[in-house]
GROMACS .gro file of C-alpha atoms in nm:
model
  465
    1UNK     CA    1  -1.037   0.727  -0.809
    2UNK     CA    2  -1.124   0.847  -0.458
    3UNK     CA    3  -1.267   1.184  -0.561
    4UNK     CA    4  -1.463   1.050  -0.860
    5UNK     CA    5  -1.616   0.770  -0.654
    6UNK     CA    6  -1.709   1.026  -0.389
    7UNK     CA    7  -1.873   1.254  -0.645
    8UNK     CA    8  -2.076   0.971  -0.796
    9UNK     CA    9  -2.185   0.857  -0.449
   10UNK     CA   10  -2.296   1.201  -0.336
   11UNK     CA   11  -2.495   1.248  -0.656
   12UNK     CA   12  -2.680   0.932  -0.562
   13UNK     CA   13  -2.758   1.077  -0.220
   14UNK     CA   14  -2.490   0.907  -0.009
   15UNK     CA   15  -2.257   1.081   0.234
   16UNK     CA   16  -1.947   0.910   0.089
   17UNK     CA   17  -1.836   0.621  -0.128
   18UNK     CA   18  -1.802   0.412   0.189
   19UNK     CA   19  -2.168   0.478   0.271
   20UNK     CA   20  -2.268   0.399  -0.088
   21UNK     CA   21  -2.074   0.071  -0.086
   22UNK     CA   22  -2.206  -0.042   0.252
   23UNK     CA   23  -2.575   0.031   0.196
   24UNK     CA   24  -2.644  -0.334   0.102
   25UNK     CA   25  -2.381  -0.494   0.325
   26UNK     CA   26  -2.410  -0.660   0.664
   27UNK     CA   27  -2.258  -0.359   0.840
   28UNK     CA   28  -2.392  -0.034   0.694
   29UNK     CA   29  -2.223   0.224   0.915
   30UNK     CA   30  -1.858   0.303   0.827
   31UNK     CA   31  -1.795   0.440   1.176
   32UNK     CA   32  -1.889   0.107   1.335
   33UNK     CA   33  -1.633  -0.062   1.111
   34UNK     CA   34  -1.366   0.190   1.208
   35UNK     CA   35  -1.450   0.136   1.577
   36UNK     CA   36  -1.424  -0.243   1.532
   37UNK     CA   37  -1.085  -0.212   1.362
   38UNK     CA   38  -0.942   0.027   1.621
   39UNK     CA   39  -1.069  -0.189   1.908
   40UNK     CA   40  -0.918  -0.500   1.751
   41UNK     CA   41  -0.585  -0.322   1.705
   42UNK     CA   42  -0.580  -0.197   2.064
   43UNK     CA   43  -0.643  -0.547   2.201
   44UNK     CA   44  -0.383  -0.713   1.979
   45UNK     CA   45  -0.101  -0.459   2.020
   46UNK     CA   46   0.049  -0.605   2.344
   47UNK     CA   47   0.069  -0.951   2.187
   48UNK     CA   48   0.207  -0.803   1.864
   49UNK     CA   49   0.478  -0.625   2.062
   50UNK     CA   50   0.581  -0.959   2.215
   51UNK     CA   51   0.603  -1.111   1.867
   52UNK     CA   52   0.794  -0.808   1.735
   53UNK     CA   53   1.050  -0.837   2.013
   54UNK     CA   54   1.149  -1.178   1.876
   55UNK     CA   55   1.213  -1.020   1.537
   56UNK     CA   56   1.410  -0.735   1.694
   57UNK     CA   57   1.633  -0.980   1.880
   58UNK     CA   58   1.693  -1.177   1.560
   59UNK     CA   59   1.784  -0.858   1.375
   60UNK     CA   60   2.024  -0.754   1.648
   61UNK     CA   61   2.207  -1.087   1.612
   62UNK     CA   62   2.212  -1.096   1.232
   63UNK     CA   63   2.297  -0.731   1.166
   64UNK     CA   64   2.567  -0.643   1.418
   65UNK     CA   65   2.635  -0.271   1.395
   66UNK     CA   66   2.650   0.026   1.631
   67UNK     CA   67   2.286   0.095   1.542
   68UNK     CA   68   2.172  -0.253   1.649
   69UNK     CA   69   2.407  -0.318   1.943
   70UNK     CA   70   2.290  -0.049   2.180
   71UNK     CA   71   2.085  -0.085   2.495
   72UNK     CA   72   1.760  -0.073   2.298
   73UNK     CA   73   1.656  -0.323   2.034
   74UNK     CA   74   1.656  -0.214   1.667
   75UNK     CA   75   1.338  -0.112   1.488
   76UNK     CA   76   1.174  -0.348   1.244
   77UNK     CA   77   1.088  -0.181   0.915
   78UNK     CA   78   0.830  -0.300   0.667
   79UNK     CA   79   1.102  -0.452   0.447
   80UNK     CA   80   1.242  -0.638   0.752
   81UNK     CA   81   0.914  -0.802   0.845
   82UNK     CA   82   0.890  -1.092   0.596
   83UNK     CA   83   1.259  -1.178   0.628
   84UNK     CA   84   1.287  -1.181   1.007
   85UNK     CA   85   0.946  -1.339   1.047
   86UNK     CA   86   1.070  -1.630   0.832
   87UNK     CA   87   1.397  -1.646   1.027
   88UNK     CA   88   1.225  -1.665   1.365
   89UNK     CA   89   0.965  -1.913   1.243
   90UNK     CA   90   1.235  -2.144   1.108
   91UNK     CA   91   1.423  -2.125   1.440
   92UNK     CA   92   1.115  -2.186   1.655
   93UNK     CA   93   0.938  -2.450   1.448
   94UNK     CA   94   0.829  -2.732   1.674
   95UNK     CA   95   0.770  -2.974   1.386
   96UNK     CA   96   0.857  -2.999   1.020
   97UNK     CA   97   0.575  -2.825   0.822
   98UNK     CA   98   0.567  -3.120   0.581
   99UNK     CA   99   0.535  -3.381   0.857
  100UNK     CA  100   0.155  -3.402   0.830
  101UNK     CA  101   0.153  -3.473   0.455
  102UNK     CA  102   0.195  -3.855   0.483
  103UNK     CA  103  -0.136  -3.865   0.671
  104UNK     CA  104  -0.319  -3.655   0.411
  105UNK     CA  105  -0.342  -3.835   0.075
  106UNK     CA  106  -0.568  -3.633  -0.151
  107UNK     CA  107  -0.820  -3.916  -0.191
  108UNK     CA  108  -0.859  -3.941   0.186
  109UNK     CA  109  -0.898  -3.563   0.216
  110UNK     CA  110  -1.185  -3.579  -0.032
  111UNK     CA  111  -1.327  -3.852   0.189
  112UNK     CA  112  -1.301  -3.600   0.474
  113UNK     CA  113  -1.535  -3.367   0.282
  114UNK     CA  114  -1.783  -3.652   0.253
  115UNK     CA  115  -1.754  -3.721   0.627
  116UNK     CA  116  -1.849  -3.360   0.701
  117UNK     CA  117  -2.150  -3.384   0.469
  118UNK     CA  118  -2.269  -3.709   0.620
  119UNK     CA  119  -2.206  -3.644   0.989
  120UNK     CA  120  -2.293  -3.274   1.010
  121UNK     CA  121  -2.593  -3.265   0.778
  122UNK     CA  122  -2.702  -3.625   0.725
  123UNK     CA  123  -2.633  -3.602   0.353
  124UNK     CA  124  -2.570  -3.886   0.113
  125UNK     CA  125  -2.276  -3.840  -0.125
  126UNK     CA  126  -2.173  -4.009  -0.447
  127UNK     CA  127  -1.834  -3.958  -0.611
  128UNK     CA  128  -1.735  -4.048  -0.965
  129UNK     CA  129  -1.519  -3.913  -1.248
  130UNK     CA  130  -1.691  -3.643  -1.454
  131UNK     CA  131  -1.825  -3.774  -1.783
  132UNK     CA  132  -1.654  -3.662  -2.109
  133UNK     CA  133  -1.929  -3.411  -2.185
  134UNK     CA  134  -1.894  -3.252  -1.841
  135UNK     CA  135  -1.517  -3.235  -1.810
  136UNK     CA  136  -1.289  -2.951  -1.926
  137UNK     CA  137  -0.965  -3.144  -1.870
  138UNK     CA  138  -0.820  -3.487  -1.938
  139UNK     CA  139  -1.027  -3.792  -1.855
  140UNK     CA  140  -1.037  -3.878  -1.485
  141UNK     CA  141  -0.880  -3.555  -1.362
  142UNK     CA  142  -1.210  -3.395  -1.259
  143UNK     CA  143  -1.441  -3.558  -1.005
  144UNK     CA  144  -1.816  -3.516  -0.970
  145UNK     CA  145  -1.950  -3.509  -0.614
  146UNK     CA  146  -2.329  -3.523  -0.590
  147UNK     CA  147  -2.515  -3.448  -0.269
  148UNK     CA  148  -2.861  -3.568  -0.171
  149UNK     CA  149  -3.075  -3.609   0.139
  150UNK     CA  150  -3.321  -3.883   0.231
  151UNK     CA  151  -3.602  -3.632   0.289
  152UNK     CA  152  -3.511  -3.354   0.046
  153UNK     CA  153  -3.386  -3.556  -0.250
  154UNK     CA  154  -3.100  -3.441  -0.475
  155UNK     CA  155  -2.932  -3.116  -0.368
  156UNK     CA  156  -2.683  -3.045  -0.646
  157UNK     CA  157  -2.340  -3.119  -0.788
  158UNK     CA  158  -1.983  -3.014  -0.702
  159UNK     CA  159  -1.712  -3.063  -0.965
  160UNK     CA  160  -1.369  -3.105  -0.806
  161UNK     CA  161  -1.080  -2.985  -1.025
  162UNK     CA  162  -0.798  -3.026  -0.774
  163UNK     CA  163  -0.490  -3.145  -0.964
  164UNK     CA  164  -0.217  -2.911  -1.095
  165UNK     CA  165  -0.168  -2.890  -1.471
  166UNK     CA  166  -0.003  -2.655  -1.715
  167UNK     CA  167  -0.180  -2.327  -1.797
  168UNK     CA  168  -0.443  -2.392  -1.532
  169UNK     CA  169  -0.599  -2.107  -1.333
  170UNK     CA  170  -0.353  -2.083  -1.046
  171UNK     CA  171  -0.573  -1.950  -0.765
  172UNK     CA  172  -0.813  -2.151  -0.549
  173UNK     CA  173  -1.173  -2.062  -0.621
  174UNK     CA  174  -1.539  -2.162  -0.610
  175UNK     CA  175  -1.722  -2.104  -0.939
  176UNK     CA  176  -2.098  -2.112  -0.972
  177UNK     CA  177  -2.201  -2.295  -1.289
  178UNK     CA  178  -2.574  -2.290  -1.219
  179UNK     CA  179  -2.748  -2.121  -0.927
  180UNK     CA  180  -3.030  -2.271  -0.731
  181UNK     CA  181  -3.371  -2.102  -0.755
  182UNK     CA  182  -3.741  -2.174  -0.761
  183UNK     CA  183  -3.865  -2.299  -1.100
  184UNK     CA  184  -4.198  -2.221  -1.266
  185UNK     CA  185  -4.490  -2.453  -1.198
  186UNK     CA  186  -4.520  -2.510  -1.571
  187UNK     CA  187  -4.175  -2.613  -1.691
  188UNK     CA  188  -4.025  -2.566  -2.033
  189UNK     CA  189  -4.032  -2.917  -2.185
  190UNK     CA  190  -3.672  -2.867  -2.305
  191UNK     CA  191  -3.544  -2.812  -1.949
  192UNK     CA  192  -3.382  -3.145  -1.846
  193UNK     CA  193  -3.559  -3.317  -1.560
  194UNK     CA  194  -3.228  -3.393  -1.386
  195UNK     CA  195  -3.165  -3.018  -1.349
  196UNK     CA  196  -3.451  -2.960  -1.107
  197UNK     CA  197  -3.628  -3.135  -0.821
  198UNK     CA  198  -3.935  -3.057  -0.613
  199UNK     CA  199  -3.981  -2.713  -0.770
  200UNK     CA  200  -3.618  -2.607  -0.737
  201UNK     CA  201  -3.338  -2.572  -0.988
  202UNK     CA  202  -3.044  -2.780  -0.866
  203UNK     CA  203  -2.719  -2.585  -0.826
  204UNK     CA  204  -2.391  -2.685  -0.989
  205UNK     CA  205  -2.056  -2.548  -0.873
  206UNK     CA  206  -1.689  -2.613  -0.949
  207UNK     CA  207  -1.400  -2.600  -0.704
  208UNK     CA  208  -1.078  -2.524  -0.890
  209UNK     CA  209  -0.746  -2.562  -0.708
  210UNK     CA  210  -0.395  -2.694  -0.766
  211UNK     CA  211  -0.329  -2.908  -0.460
  212UNK     CA  212  -0.086  -3.170  -0.348
  213UNK     CA  213   0.256  -3.307  -0.421
  214UNK     CA  214   0.375  -3.659  -0.489
  215UNK     CA  215   0.658  -3.771  -0.256
  216UNK     CA  216   0.929  -3.987  -0.411
  217UNK     CA  217   0.818  -4.293  -0.214
  218UNK     CA  218   0.446  -4.254  -0.285
  219UNK     CA  219   0.215  -4.316  -0.578
  220UNK     CA  220  -0.043  -4.078  -0.429
  221UNK     CA  221  -0.069  -3.702  -0.407
  222UNK     CA  222  -0.052  -3.566  -0.053
  223UNK     CA  223  -0.166  -3.235   0.095
  224UNK     CA  224  -0.018  -3.013   0.360
  225UNK     CA  225  -0.244  -2.898   0.643
  226UNK     CA  226  -0.250  -2.552   0.485
  227UNK     CA  227  -0.373  -2.705   0.159
  228UNK     CA  228  -0.634  -2.904   0.349
  229UNK     CA  229  -0.751  -2.577   0.505
  230UNK     CA  230  -0.783  -2.428   0.156
  231UNK     CA  231  -0.983  -2.729   0.037
  232UNK     CA  232  -1.221  -2.703   0.334
  233UNK     CA  233  -1.252  -2.325   0.281
  234UNK     CA  234  -1.364  -2.360  -0.080
  235UNK     CA  235  -1.588  -2.651   0.015
  236UNK     CA  236  -1.760  -2.417   0.262
  237UNK     CA  237  -1.858  -2.197  -0.034
  238UNK     CA  238  -1.980  -2.504  -0.222
  239UNK     CA  239  -2.200  -2.614   0.068
  240UNK     CA  240  -2.341  -2.261   0.092
  241UNK     CA  241  -2.438  -2.285  -0.276
  242UNK     CA  242  -2.587  -2.634  -0.264
  243UNK     CA  243  -2.768  -2.616   0.069
  244UNK     CA  244  -2.948  -2.285   0.011
  245UNK     CA  245  -3.304  -2.273  -0.119
  246UNK     CA  246  -3.420  -1.934  -0.243
  247UNK     CA  247  -3.686  -1.807  -0.479
  248UNK     CA  248  -3.445  -1.603  -0.688
  249UNK     CA  249  -3.105  -1.710  -0.818
  250UNK     CA  250  -2.938  -1.375  -0.743
  251UNK     CA  251  -2.994  -1.450  -0.370
  252UNK     CA  252  -2.883  -1.814  -0.380
  253UNK     CA  253  -2.600  -1.942  -0.164
  254UNK     CA  254  -2.292  -1.723  -0.179
  255UNK     CA  255  -2.482  -1.436  -0.342
  256UNK     CA  256  -2.511  -1.263  -0.010
  257UNK     CA  257  -2.355  -0.958   0.155
  258UNK     CA  258  -1.985  -0.922   0.074
  259UNK     CA  259  -1.895  -0.882   0.442
  260UNK     CA  260  -2.077  -1.206   0.530
  261UNK     CA  261  -2.007  -1.437   0.237
  262UNK     CA  262  -1.678  -1.572   0.378
  263UNK     CA  263  -1.831  -1.669   0.713
  264UNK     CA  264  -1.931  -2.027   0.620
  265UNK     CA  265  -1.601  -2.091   0.440
  266UNK     CA  266  -1.391  -1.958   0.730
  267UNK     CA  267  -1.596  -2.174   0.966
  268UNK     CA  268  -1.516  -2.483   0.757
  269UNK     CA  269  -1.143  -2.401   0.786
  270UNK     CA  270  -1.163  -2.464   1.160
  271UNK     CA  271  -1.273  -2.824   1.102
  272UNK     CA  272  -0.952  -2.881   0.906
  273UNK     CA  273  -0.742  -2.818   1.219
  274UNK     CA  274  -0.952  -3.015   1.467
  275UNK     CA  275  -0.818  -3.354   1.575
  276UNK     CA  276  -1.161  -3.511   1.622
  277UNK     CA  277  -1.241  -3.431   1.259
  278UNK     CA  278  -0.899  -3.524   1.125
  279UNK     CA  279  -0.908  -3.861   1.300
  280UNK     CA  280  -1.197  -3.968   1.074
  281UNK     CA  281  -0.983  -3.956   0.758
  282UNK     CA  282  -0.624  -3.833   0.822
  283UNK     CA  283  -0.450  -4.170   0.841
  284UNK     CA  284  -0.121  -4.303   0.709
  285UNK     CA  285  -0.214  -4.515   0.405
  286UNK     CA  286   0.037  -4.789   0.489
  287UNK     CA  287   0.002  -4.818   0.867
  288UNK     CA  288  -0.348  -4.682   0.925
  289UNK     CA  289  -0.208  -4.459   1.201
  290UNK     CA  290  -0.411  -4.145   1.274
  291UNK     CA  291  -0.237  -3.808   1.250
  292UNK     CA  292  -0.071  -3.782   1.595
  293UNK     CA  293  -0.206  -3.524   1.838
  294UNK     CA  294   0.141  -3.395   1.930
  295UNK     CA  295   0.219  -3.339   1.562
  296UNK     CA  296  -0.103  -3.141   1.517
  297UNK     CA  297  -0.029  -2.937   1.830
  298UNK     CA  298   0.312  -2.848   1.689
  299UNK     CA  299   0.157  -2.750   1.355
  300UNK     CA  300  -0.099  -2.536   1.538
  301UNK     CA  301   0.174  -2.354   1.731
  302UNK     CA  302   0.375  -2.303   1.412
  303UNK     CA  303   0.065  -2.155   1.252
  304UNK     CA  304   0.000  -1.912   1.538
  305UNK     CA  305   0.348  -1.760   1.533
  306UNK     CA  306   0.322  -1.387   1.463
  307UNK     CA  307  -0.057  -1.414   1.423
  308UNK     CA  308  -0.108  -1.082   1.604
  309UNK     CA  309   0.135  -0.900   1.373
  310UNK     CA  310  -0.033  -1.057   1.071
  311UNK     CA  311  -0.374  -0.946   1.195
  312UNK     CA  312  -0.253  -0.592   1.266
  313UNK     CA  313  -0.139  -0.573   0.904
  314UNK     CA  314  -0.493  -0.666   0.800
  315UNK     CA  315  -0.634  -0.404   1.036
  316UNK     CA  316  -0.396  -0.145   0.888
  317UNK     CA  317  -0.507  -0.218   0.531
  318UNK     CA  318  -0.874  -0.225   0.630
  319UNK     CA  319  -0.854   0.103   0.819
  320UNK     CA  320  -0.668   0.282   0.539
  321UNK     CA  321  -0.935   0.153   0.301
  322UNK     CA  322  -1.214   0.297   0.520
  323UNK     CA  323  -1.038   0.629   0.573
  324UNK     CA  324  -0.948   0.672   0.205
  325UNK     CA  325  -1.311   0.641   0.097
  326UNK     CA  326  -1.454   0.861   0.370
  327UNK     CA  327  -1.612   1.200   0.305
  328UNK     CA  328  -1.328   1.379   0.488
  329UNK     CA  329  -1.060   1.224   0.265
  330UNK     CA  330  -1.242   1.295  -0.061
  331UNK     CA  331  -1.331   1.655   0.028
  332UNK     CA  332  -0.979   1.726   0.152
  333UNK     CA  333  -0.827   1.591  -0.170
  334UNK     CA  334  -1.055   1.814  -0.379
  335UNK     CA  335  -0.912   2.130  -0.219
  336UNK     CA  336  -0.683   2.317  -0.463
  337UNK     CA  337  -0.415   2.360  -0.199
  338UNK     CA  338  -0.387   1.986  -0.127
  339UNK     CA  339  -0.155   1.755  -0.320
  340UNK     CA  340  -0.324   1.414  -0.331
  341UNK     CA  341  -0.016   1.198  -0.294
  342UNK     CA  342   0.112   1.393   0.006
  343UNK     CA  343  -0.228   1.379   0.171
  344UNK     CA  344  -0.261   1.003   0.122
  345UNK     CA  345   0.091   0.953   0.257
  346UNK     CA  346   0.002   1.153   0.569
  347UNK     CA  347  -0.324   0.959   0.609
  348UNK     CA  348  -0.140   0.626   0.576
  349UNK     CA  349   0.123   0.737   0.826
  350UNK     CA  350  -0.144   0.846   1.075
  351UNK     CA  351  -0.321   0.508   1.053
  352UNK     CA  352   0.008   0.318   1.072
  353UNK     CA  353   0.099   0.497   1.395
  354UNK     CA  354  -0.245   0.421   1.538
  355UNK     CA  355  -0.227   0.051   1.463
  356UNK     CA  356   0.129  -0.081   1.450
  357UNK     CA  357   0.375  -0.119   1.741
  358UNK     CA  358   0.607   0.176   1.801
  359UNK     CA  359   0.914  -0.038   1.718
  360UNK     CA  360   0.777  -0.078   1.367
  361UNK     CA  361   0.783   0.283   1.241
  362UNK     CA  362   0.621   0.416   0.927
  363UNK     CA  363   0.860   0.415   0.631
  364UNK     CA  364   0.889   0.775   0.518
  365UNK     CA  365   0.912   0.838   0.146
  366UNK     CA  366   0.729   0.520   0.049
  367UNK     CA  367   0.394   0.481  -0.123
  368UNK     CA  368   0.269   0.127  -0.065
  369UNK     CA  369  -0.084   0.230  -0.156
  370UNK     CA  370   0.028   0.208  -0.518
  371UNK     CA  371   0.041  -0.172  -0.488
  372UNK     CA  372  -0.274  -0.208  -0.275
  373UNK     CA  373  -0.494  -0.320  -0.565
  374UNK     CA  374  -0.783  -0.404  -0.333
  375UNK     CA  375  -0.859  -0.031  -0.311
  376UNK     CA  376  -0.997  -0.069  -0.661
  377UNK     CA  377  -1.170  -0.406  -0.639
  378UNK     CA  378  -1.267  -0.408  -0.270
  379UNK     CA  379  -1.303  -0.035  -0.205
  380UNK     CA  380  -1.443   0.023   0.149
  381UNK     CA  381  -1.501  -0.352   0.204
  382UNK     CA  382  -1.152  -0.488   0.276
  383UNK     CA  383  -1.253  -0.525   0.642
  384UNK     CA  384  -1.482  -0.813   0.539
  385UNK     CA  385  -1.213  -1.080   0.593
  386UNK     CA  386  -1.171  -0.987   0.960
  387UNK     CA  387  -1.545  -0.943   1.009
  388UNK     CA  388  -1.621  -1.286   0.867
  389UNK     CA  389  -1.341  -1.441   1.072
  390UNK     CA  390  -1.501  -1.294   1.383
  391UNK     CA  391  -1.841  -1.445   1.308
  392UNK     CA  392  -1.697  -1.780   1.201
  393UNK     CA  393  -1.504  -1.793   1.527
  394UNK     CA  394  -1.816  -1.719   1.727
  395UNK     CA  395  -2.013  -1.986   1.540
  396UNK     CA  396  -1.738  -2.240   1.605
  397UNK     CA  397  -1.741  -2.176   1.978
  398UNK     CA  398  -2.120  -2.164   2.008
  399UNK     CA  399  -2.188  -2.477   1.804
  400UNK     CA  400  -1.889  -2.698   1.735
  401UNK     CA  401  -1.587  -2.644   1.965
  402UNK     CA  402  -1.682  -2.910   2.218
  403UNK     CA  403  -1.829  -3.157   1.966
  404UNK     CA  404  -1.731  -3.070   1.608
  405UNK     CA  405  -1.926  -3.346   1.431
  406UNK     CA  406  -2.250  -3.267   1.611
  407UNK     CA  407  -2.551  -3.342   1.386
  408UNK     CA  408  -2.782  -3.113   1.585
  409UNK     CA  409  -2.540  -2.820   1.543
  410UNK     CA  410  -2.496  -2.905   1.174
  411UNK     CA  411  -2.872  -2.900   1.123
  412UNK     CA  412  -2.892  -2.559   1.292
  413UNK     CA  413  -2.619  -2.429   1.064
  414UNK     CA  414  -2.795  -2.562   0.753
  415UNK     CA  415  -3.150  -2.454   0.831
  416UNK     CA  416  -3.073  -2.116   0.986
  417UNK     CA  417  -2.758  -1.990   0.811
  418UNK     CA  418  -2.701  -2.172   0.480
  419UNK     CA  419  -3.057  -2.237   0.363
  420UNK     CA  420  -3.164  -1.869   0.328
  421UNK     CA  421  -2.860  -1.773   0.117
  422UNK     CA  422  -2.870  -1.397   0.069
  423UNK     CA  423  -3.245  -1.361   0.120
  424UNK     CA  424  -3.232  -1.251   0.485
  425UNK     CA  425  -3.038  -1.018   0.715
  426UNK     CA  426  -2.709  -1.189   0.812
  427UNK     CA  427  -2.737  -1.065   1.171
  428UNK     CA  428  -3.074  -1.240   1.200
  429UNK     CA  429  -2.929  -1.557   1.045
  430UNK     CA  430  -2.643  -1.561   1.295
  431UNK     CA  431  -2.875  -1.491   1.587
  432UNK     CA  432  -3.109  -1.773   1.487
  433UNK     CA  433  -2.820  -2.014   1.432
  434UNK     CA  434  -2.669  -1.938   1.774
  435UNK     CA  435  -2.994  -1.981   1.970
  436UNK     CA  436  -3.052  -1.610   2.021
  437UNK     CA  437  -2.691  -1.507   2.089
  438UNK     CA  438  -2.609  -1.184   1.905
  439UNK     CA  439  -2.325  -1.176   1.654
  440UNK     CA  440  -2.029  -0.994   1.810
  441UNK     CA  441  -1.735  -0.903   1.589
  442UNK     CA  442  -1.557  -0.735   1.880
  443UNK     CA  443  -1.478  -1.075   2.036
  444UNK     CA  444  -1.231  -1.163   1.759
  445UNK     CA  445  -0.920  -1.024   1.929
  446UNK     CA  446  -1.004  -1.192   2.260
  447UNK     CA  447  -1.034  -1.527   2.084
  448UNK     CA  448  -0.705  -1.481   1.899
  449UNK     CA  449  -0.522  -1.394   2.221
  450UNK     CA  450  -0.671  -1.693   2.404
  451UNK     CA  451  -0.589  -1.923   2.113
  452UNK     CA  452  -0.228  -1.803   2.104
  453UNK     CA  453  -0.190  -1.877   2.475
  454UNK     CA  454  -0.355  -2.219   2.446
  455UNK     CA  455  -0.185  -2.547   2.359
  456UNK     CA  456  -0.500  -2.758   2.313
  457UNK     CA  457  -0.612  -2.876   1.970
  458UNK     CA  458  -0.925  -3.065   2.069
  459UNK     CA  459  -1.076  -2.819   2.318
  460UNK     CA  460  -1.025  -2.460   2.197
  461UNK     CA  461  -1.012  -2.185   2.462
  462UNK     CA  462  -1.341  -2.029   2.569
  463UNK     CA  463  -1.447  -1.715   2.387
  464UNK     CA  464  -1.456  -1.423   2.628
  465UNK     CA  465  -1.757  -1.195   2.607
   0.00000   0.00000   0.00000
């Protein structure tokens, strides 16, 4: 896979498959991506070592043996990580992870989406069950959310397929049914008038998820905060689709650079954890009590446990992905004297030792690349999740941290970032949205460290520059 992709890329005039893949992305220089990943790892390593020490201490208690009872703490191997991470999290949980669910009935969470539309962008929303000709499931199980604006008219439709059912697609996803685009001045008479407005084809999207559970004492489905985050994430994609206005459909909404497309959706996630936002809809259906601040603070702290270790794992995967599809890797693997598996193992070990704490050594004799399917589907672009998280974080702090439901900030986001879809350079879109401030992915680690040290849920820590 690596050598064939390299050969095809060089025949097309590119230095490597990474260069070929990135030529139409937000970041086009593989070395800049490598530098970003290494810098992020270097900044996060001290915090990750603190988190790892907790796991080492737990292992020392649970596996008493001469190897774990010495003066030094035992190493944590890859196969230890999920187990001891779960052990420590269960011991240090400040609140029950399910404690927020009574305040998050699904119907009220959908109302939360409408609040965002109305307060951030001044949109009008209408919600009704999908009609029989529109629905692909039983009557009433799919909702139809239509967005419009007093000045711009109808903006499009979002179908909400949120309830679990047998044989349903089990991931959470945003599906484009019809893209927005400019329509011809002379319309085909068979093209329904409700499908376009003011010279623009109206987009239609579907959000497909399996959310919620029904407690024994409730007739309503309730979400966890993690599920609410997922709902807001996918709704971020839907807003990107509906609020863009482009000439061509292949540039509409989410049809933008792969290392930028998750920025709006990751930004929307942050609203799901903000108390000012939650207080507009997260209420107990019987008492009307708002989700308590101390409960949210506890959930936030639970969520941040081992966040540095989790992020270093993402850096590790992203860096291996970049290195594997570099020119050096491909040309080395084509040498007759080089055995591909041994070379990839040595490359993976080298990156592991660069990124992970020393008390988490590389596992000799393993080949975890064999289960890293993203090398095939996301070759040379796996870094995009961290990149988009960096830009979403910067947007949050520049525009929303102090006043999350700020109409002026929402208008800036719509007109400067969402409206152009994929028709403009993402760096320019971010710069325009943030009043001239340049997008800076390198600030991600500083934010994560500050967030981990902070206990506030309404006033996030300042983003260091």
